[in-house]
């Protein structure tokens, strides 16, 4: 998509003298920015189609024939230095041939293998001093460096400048290559059928859970071999998109699937398409391109890369995707230029999933999300099937009922909006601190998810089952976030939770996550489990276990907690060396110490003395219901007015699926926890350790 912001005219061009030199019409600015063919009319056909102002580009015709040649006077001074250096190089090569030194020949071979990068050659030349045994080779390298630095050498490569400028950013995309590119020599070439199989894998495993593309258009392009939408054959944008699709597909399969379905090693396949995607994105100059398909390719590349790399590379590069999206105005509900209904829908899908990656990265790193909640809420995609939209459609997109291709995306859209409002930091948004209103946000998510899951068939369709499980995990996780926030906030004191309900719902999240991971119905989407790592639920569960005094109870919950702790270390950001896992190890050590203490004590204190029921209230300060009322500053636009008292709500139900798991009936909204409540203090200390580790990491680097 073109950038319609034009340079402001200064009027100086009007004062330029008019010359009689013939002018040549070039591609207009819009076509040049979109990288499409321009018919050079005034206005051109493309600009007329998009309703944009056509800005012609002209230049004086370059001289031809004798008049266009460099004069002898200018050429003599231009070529003399180059000729002298070439003569000197030939002389050095003759000396090298006569010298016949095996050591030098080996150095020549070694240097030739790495000559694509001039920096090492220059460094090597600087190391050798005249008079040493390698002075001959040093002189040759110096002459080559001098020739490269001449003006004529730069002139020869002038036509490649833009390509080289784009390629130098390739390392920004590179993730660690454990397998190395040398594997390509040990594996067979990828056939056309293998690439088609990868496309089928993408449509089955990646597209349903990360719906940013239009599947029918992809099938026509990648399976039938036809042009993609209205792009010309060989265009860089569809090529980059195809590479990212294959890369994402390669990342989504298991080692056995790779060998059985594709006949090759997964590690090699991932490395190959990672490098191919990097090269295609760099060639397309993705940082400055206004093409929607190129941004789609980049976002898919980030998604696939995160599934293989838990470092902060993707977290860092996601900011580029957001800025590119803002540059092409994806965040605006109403655009200042006309777009097709089909393109508008794809723009909204892409913007929504950039938001999903944003909130996922912020959650796994306990950091600030970049996008505001209103940015996502004000520009949602439509809940439709792909078959309901097409490239040539004229009318508006009509919403579909029941479970659609976009149901999972719409459910996660509501979830990410809720998390942004529950996140305590006001760096981006004014967030919600009143517990009653925080509860209402979760109930609104449950209501939205219930409507979206109507007419779903979890017993018959695996992806419907997977969507339902993820919705329940999100619902329970949001309840935990209401009571145990993700951010530090000294002014927040949560209400007390009676009994072991908080521990139960935290462990339920861990159990359900294990079910999704191991159940065959969820196997196709196991590759994206990094999107929903329940580290927060694990931390809440461990904090509760640290203060549990009932041996039988702690043993009943210990197995799921310990198993989740062992498995989650490799999924979390930066794995076991990250800023979240170090505090997790610390609090887990406290829980293990408590368990060992109970094992050694035959007369353990009854459980009810620490987790009291309704008949045994906590020793907490008496407080009135009014103390927990929302303040005027806590009212959230677009969410309505909340009830002042803790709402006695009937939790929404999904048709034929029962009610949502809930912690609310065990929450005393009218009374906060005691200031010395150990389970809350343990969790607070954990969050403090997380941010302390993050601050130390930043200072150390």
mmCIF file of C-alpha atoms in Angstrom, residues 2-158:
data_model
loop_
_atom_site.group_PDB
_atom_site.id
_atom_site.type_symbol
_atom_site.label_atom_id
_atom_site.label_comp_id
_atom_site.label_asym_id
_atom_site.label_seq_id
_atom_site.Cartn_x
_atom_site.Cartn_y
_atom_site.Cartn_z
ATOM 1 C CA UNK A 2 1.310 3.386 -0.910
ATOM 2 C CA UNK A 3 2.381 6.075 1.491
ATOM 3 C CA UNK A 4 0.156 9.027 0.627
ATOM 4 C CA UNK A 5 2.099 11.566 2.644
ATOM 5 C CA UNK A 6 3.804 13.757 0.065
ATOM 6 C CA UNK A 7 6.721 16.162 0.551
ATOM 7 C CA UNK A 8 5.610 19.745 0.979
ATOM 8 C CA UNK A 9 6.356 21.870 -2.019
ATOM 9 C CA UNK A 10 8.635 24.825 -1.306
ATOM 10 C CA UNK A 11 7.947 26.640 -4.525
ATOM 11 C CA UNK A 12 11.603 26.630 -5.521
ATOM 12 C CA UNK A 13 10.898 24.310 -8.387
ATOM 13 C CA UNK A 14 8.858 27.068 -10.042
ATOM 14 C CA UNK A 15 11.900 29.272 -10.247
ATOM 15 C CA UNK A 16 14.002 26.737 -12.105
ATOM 16 C CA UNK A 17 14.778 27.730 -15.679
ATOM 17 C CA UNK A 18 12.877 25.864 -18.329
ATOM 18 C CA UNK A 19 15.142 23.858 -20.566
ATOM 19 C CA UNK A 20 14.506 22.300 -23.912
ATOM 20 C CA UNK A 21 16.046 18.965 -22.870
ATOM 21 C CA UNK A 22 13.591 16.134 -23.635
ATOM 22 C CA UNK A 23 11.988 14.621 -20.544
ATOM 23 C CA UNK A 24 11.482 10.898 -19.914
ATOM 24 C CA UNK A 25 8.399 9.682 -18.018
ATOM 25 C CA UNK A 26 9.205 7.140 -15.264
ATOM 26 C CA UNK A 27 6.966 5.117 -12.958
ATOM 27 C CA UNK A 28 4.872 7.368 -10.724
ATOM 28 C CA UNK A 29 5.542 7.581 -6.985
ATOM 29 C CA UNK A 30 2.636 5.326 -5.968
ATOM 30 C CA UNK A 31 3.583 2.524 -8.368
ATOM 31 C CA UNK A 32 7.228 2.801 -7.374
ATOM 32 C CA UNK A 33 6.353 2.523 -3.674
ATOM 33 C CA UNK A 34 3.974 -0.393 -4.268
ATOM 34 C CA UNK A 35 6.560 -1.985 -6.583
ATOM 35 C CA UNK A 36 4.025 -2.613 -9.339
ATOM 36 C CA UNK A 37 4.224 -1.941 -13.052
ATOM 37 C CA UNK A 38 3.151 1.565 -14.077
ATOM 38 C CA UNK A 39 1.696 2.259 -17.523
ATOM 39 C CA UNK A 40 3.120 5.830 -17.245
ATOM 40 C CA UNK A 41 -0.121 7.516 -18.256
ATOM 41 C CA UNK A 42 -1.217 10.753 -16.613
ATOM 42 C CA UNK A 43 -2.831 9.741 -14.312
ATOM 43 C CA UNK A 44 -1.783 6.101 -14.487
ATOM 44 C CA UNK A 45 -4.298 3.271 -14.344
ATOM 45 C CA UNK A 46 -3.227 2.055 -10.887
ATOM 46 C CA UNK A 47 -3.711 5.482 -9.305
ATOM 47 C CA UNK A 48 -7.109 5.815 -10.943
ATOM 48 C CA UNK A 49 -8.128 2.431 -9.548
ATOM 49 C CA UNK A 50 -7.115 3.345 -5.983
ATOM 50 C CA UNK A 51 -8.489 6.865 -6.211
ATOM 51 C CA UNK A 52 -5.103 8.319 -5.352
ATOM 52 C CA UNK A 53 -3.325 11.368 -6.692
ATOM 53 C CA UNK A 54 -0.892 10.310 -9.384
ATOM 54 C CA UNK A 55 2.455 12.061 -8.928
ATOM 55 C CA UNK A 56 4.460 11.657 -12.145
ATOM 56 C CA UNK A 57 8.225 11.298 -12.044
ATOM 57 C CA UNK A 58 10.306 12.654 -14.908
ATOM 58 C CA UNK A 59 13.964 13.217 -15.613
ATOM 59 C CA UNK A 60 15.984 14.625 -18.436
ATOM 60 C CA UNK A 61 16.822 12.146 -21.163
ATOM 61 C CA UNK A 62 20.368 10.917 -20.758
ATOM 62 C CA UNK A 63 22.695 11.808 -23.642
ATOM 63 C CA UNK A 64 23.322 9.053 -26.144
ATOM 64 C CA UNK A 65 25.825 8.271 -28.861
ATOM 65 C CA UNK A 66 29.032 10.292 -29.017
ATOM 66 C CA UNK A 67 27.577 13.054 -26.856
ATOM 67 C CA UNK A 68 26.904 10.608 -24.050
ATOM 68 C CA UNK A 69 30.411 9.238 -23.794
ATOM 69 C CA UNK A 70 32.938 10.367 -21.220
ATOM 70 C CA UNK A 71 35.390 12.765 -22.795
ATOM 71 C CA UNK A 72 38.992 11.773 -23.105
ATOM 72 C CA UNK A 73 40.053 14.525 -20.773
ATOM 73 C CA UNK A 74 37.827 13.255 -18.001
ATOM 74 C CA UNK A 75 38.480 9.606 -18.724
ATOM 75 C CA UNK A 76 42.261 9.886 -18.608
ATOM 76 C CA UNK A 77 42.356 11.083 -15.017
ATOM 77 C CA UNK A 78 39.558 8.684 -14.128
ATOM 78 C CA UNK A 79 41.277 5.528 -15.372
ATOM 79 C CA UNK A 80 44.974 6.252 -14.817
ATOM 80 C CA UNK A 81 44.975 5.309 -11.140
ATOM 81 C CA UNK A 82 42.989 2.151 -11.798
ATOM 82 C CA UNK A 83 45.326 1.084 -14.630
ATOM 83 C CA UNK A 84 48.384 1.577 -12.453
ATOM 84 C CA UNK A 85 46.895 -0.552 -9.675
ATOM 85 C CA UNK A 86 45.952 -3.319 -12.094
ATOM 86 C CA UNK A 87 49.498 -3.336 -13.492
ATOM 87 C CA UNK A 88 50.898 -3.507 -9.986
ATOM 88 C CA UNK A 89 48.553 -6.376 -9.119
ATOM 89 C CA UNK A 90 49.629 -8.325 -12.199
ATOM 90 C CA UNK A 91 53.254 -7.864 -11.226
ATOM 91 C CA UNK A 92 52.586 -9.152 -7.708
ATOM 92 C CA UNK A 93 50.748 -12.157 -9.069
ATOM 93 C CA UNK A 94 53.700 -13.005 -11.309
ATOM 94 C CA UNK A 95 55.997 -12.831 -8.287
ATOM 95 C CA UNK A 96 53.594 -15.067 -6.403
ATOM 96 C CA UNK A 97 53.650 -17.637 -9.198
ATOM 97 C CA UNK A 98 57.445 -17.659 -9.307
ATOM 98 C CA UNK A 99 57.677 -17.813 -5.483
ATOM 99 C CA UNK A 100 55.584 -21.008 -5.399
ATOM 100 C CA UNK A 101 55.193 -20.895 -1.637
ATOM 101 C CA UNK A 102 52.772 -23.522 -0.347
ATOM 102 C CA UNK A 103 51.946 -21.540 2.769
ATOM 103 C CA UNK A 104 50.982 -18.495 0.777
ATOM 104 C CA UNK A 105 48.932 -20.609 -1.618
ATOM 105 C CA UNK A 106 47.018 -21.994 1.312
ATOM 106 C CA UNK A 107 46.387 -18.464 2.556
ATOM 107 C CA UNK A 108 45.150 -17.455 -0.880
ATOM 108 C CA UNK A 109 42.692 -20.333 -0.845
ATOM 109 C CA UNK A 110 41.543 -19.484 2.665
ATOM 110 C CA UNK A 111 41.083 -15.831 1.834
ATOM 111 C CA UNK A 112 39.223 -16.586 -1.374
ATOM 112 C CA UNK A 113 36.588 -18.578 0.498
ATOM 113 C CA UNK A 114 35.665 -15.532 2.573
ATOM 114 C CA UNK A 115 36.164 -12.714 0.110
ATOM 115 C CA UNK A 116 32.475 -11.849 0.040
ATOM 116 C CA UNK A 117 33.110 -9.843 3.187
ATOM 117 C CA UNK A 118 35.816 -7.230 2.630
ATOM 118 C CA UNK A 119 36.265 -6.486 6.329
ATOM 119 C CA UNK A 120 38.294 -9.606 7.187
ATOM 120 C CA UNK A 121 40.524 -9.052 4.171
ATOM 121 C CA UNK A 122 41.322 -5.527 5.276
ATOM 122 C CA UNK A 123 42.069 -6.687 8.809
ATOM 123 C CA UNK A 124 44.350 -9.389 7.567
ATOM 124 C CA UNK A 125 46.228 -7.005 5.335
ATOM 125 C CA UNK A 126 46.777 -4.648 8.215
ATOM 126 C CA UNK A 127 48.275 -7.426 10.309
ATOM 127 C CA UNK A 128 51.139 -8.184 7.934
ATOM 128 C CA UNK A 129 54.115 -5.887 7.859
ATOM 129 C CA UNK A 130 56.592 -5.552 4.963
ATOM 130 C CA UNK A 131 59.592 -7.788 5.375
ATOM 131 C CA UNK A 132 57.702 -10.743 6.847
ATOM 132 C CA UNK A 133 57.188 -14.010 5.002
ATOM 133 C CA UNK A 134 53.620 -12.950 4.204
ATOM 134 C CA UNK A 135 54.435 -9.479 2.910
ATOM 135 C CA UNK A 136 53.792 -10.533 -0.691
ATOM 136 C CA UNK A 137 50.264 -11.625 0.115
ATOM 137 C CA UNK A 138 49.732 -8.473 2.195
ATOM 138 C CA UNK A 139 50.677 -6.318 -0.782
ATOM 139 C CA UNK A 140 48.209 -8.154 -3.006
ATOM 140 C CA UNK A 141 45.407 -7.679 -0.479
ATOM 141 C CA UNK A 142 46.290 -4.000 -0.198
ATOM 142 C CA UNK A 143 46.129 -3.562 -3.964
ATOM 143 C CA UNK A 144 42.740 -5.303 -4.102
ATOM 144 C CA UNK A 145 41.474 -3.046 -1.324
ATOM 145 C CA UNK A 146 42.733 0.044 -3.176
ATOM 146 C CA UNK A 147 41.004 -1.055 -6.381
ATOM 147 C CA UNK A 148 37.730 -1.605 -4.543
ATOM 148 C CA UNK A 149 37.962 1.855 -3.016
ATOM 149 C CA UNK A 150 38.380 3.618 -6.373
ATOM 150 C CA UNK A 151 35.522 5.624 -7.786
ATOM 151 C CA UNK A 152 35.258 3.419 -10.846
ATOM 152 C CA UNK A 153 34.734 0.308 -8.721
ATOM 153 C CA UNK A 154 31.858 2.020 -6.954
ATOM 154 C CA UNK A 155 30.428 3.067 -10.305
ATOM 155 C CA UNK A 156 30.365 -0.502 -11.524
ATOM 156 C CA UNK A 157 28.267 -1.559 -8.515
ATOM 157 C CA UNK A 158 26.084 1.509 -8.436
#
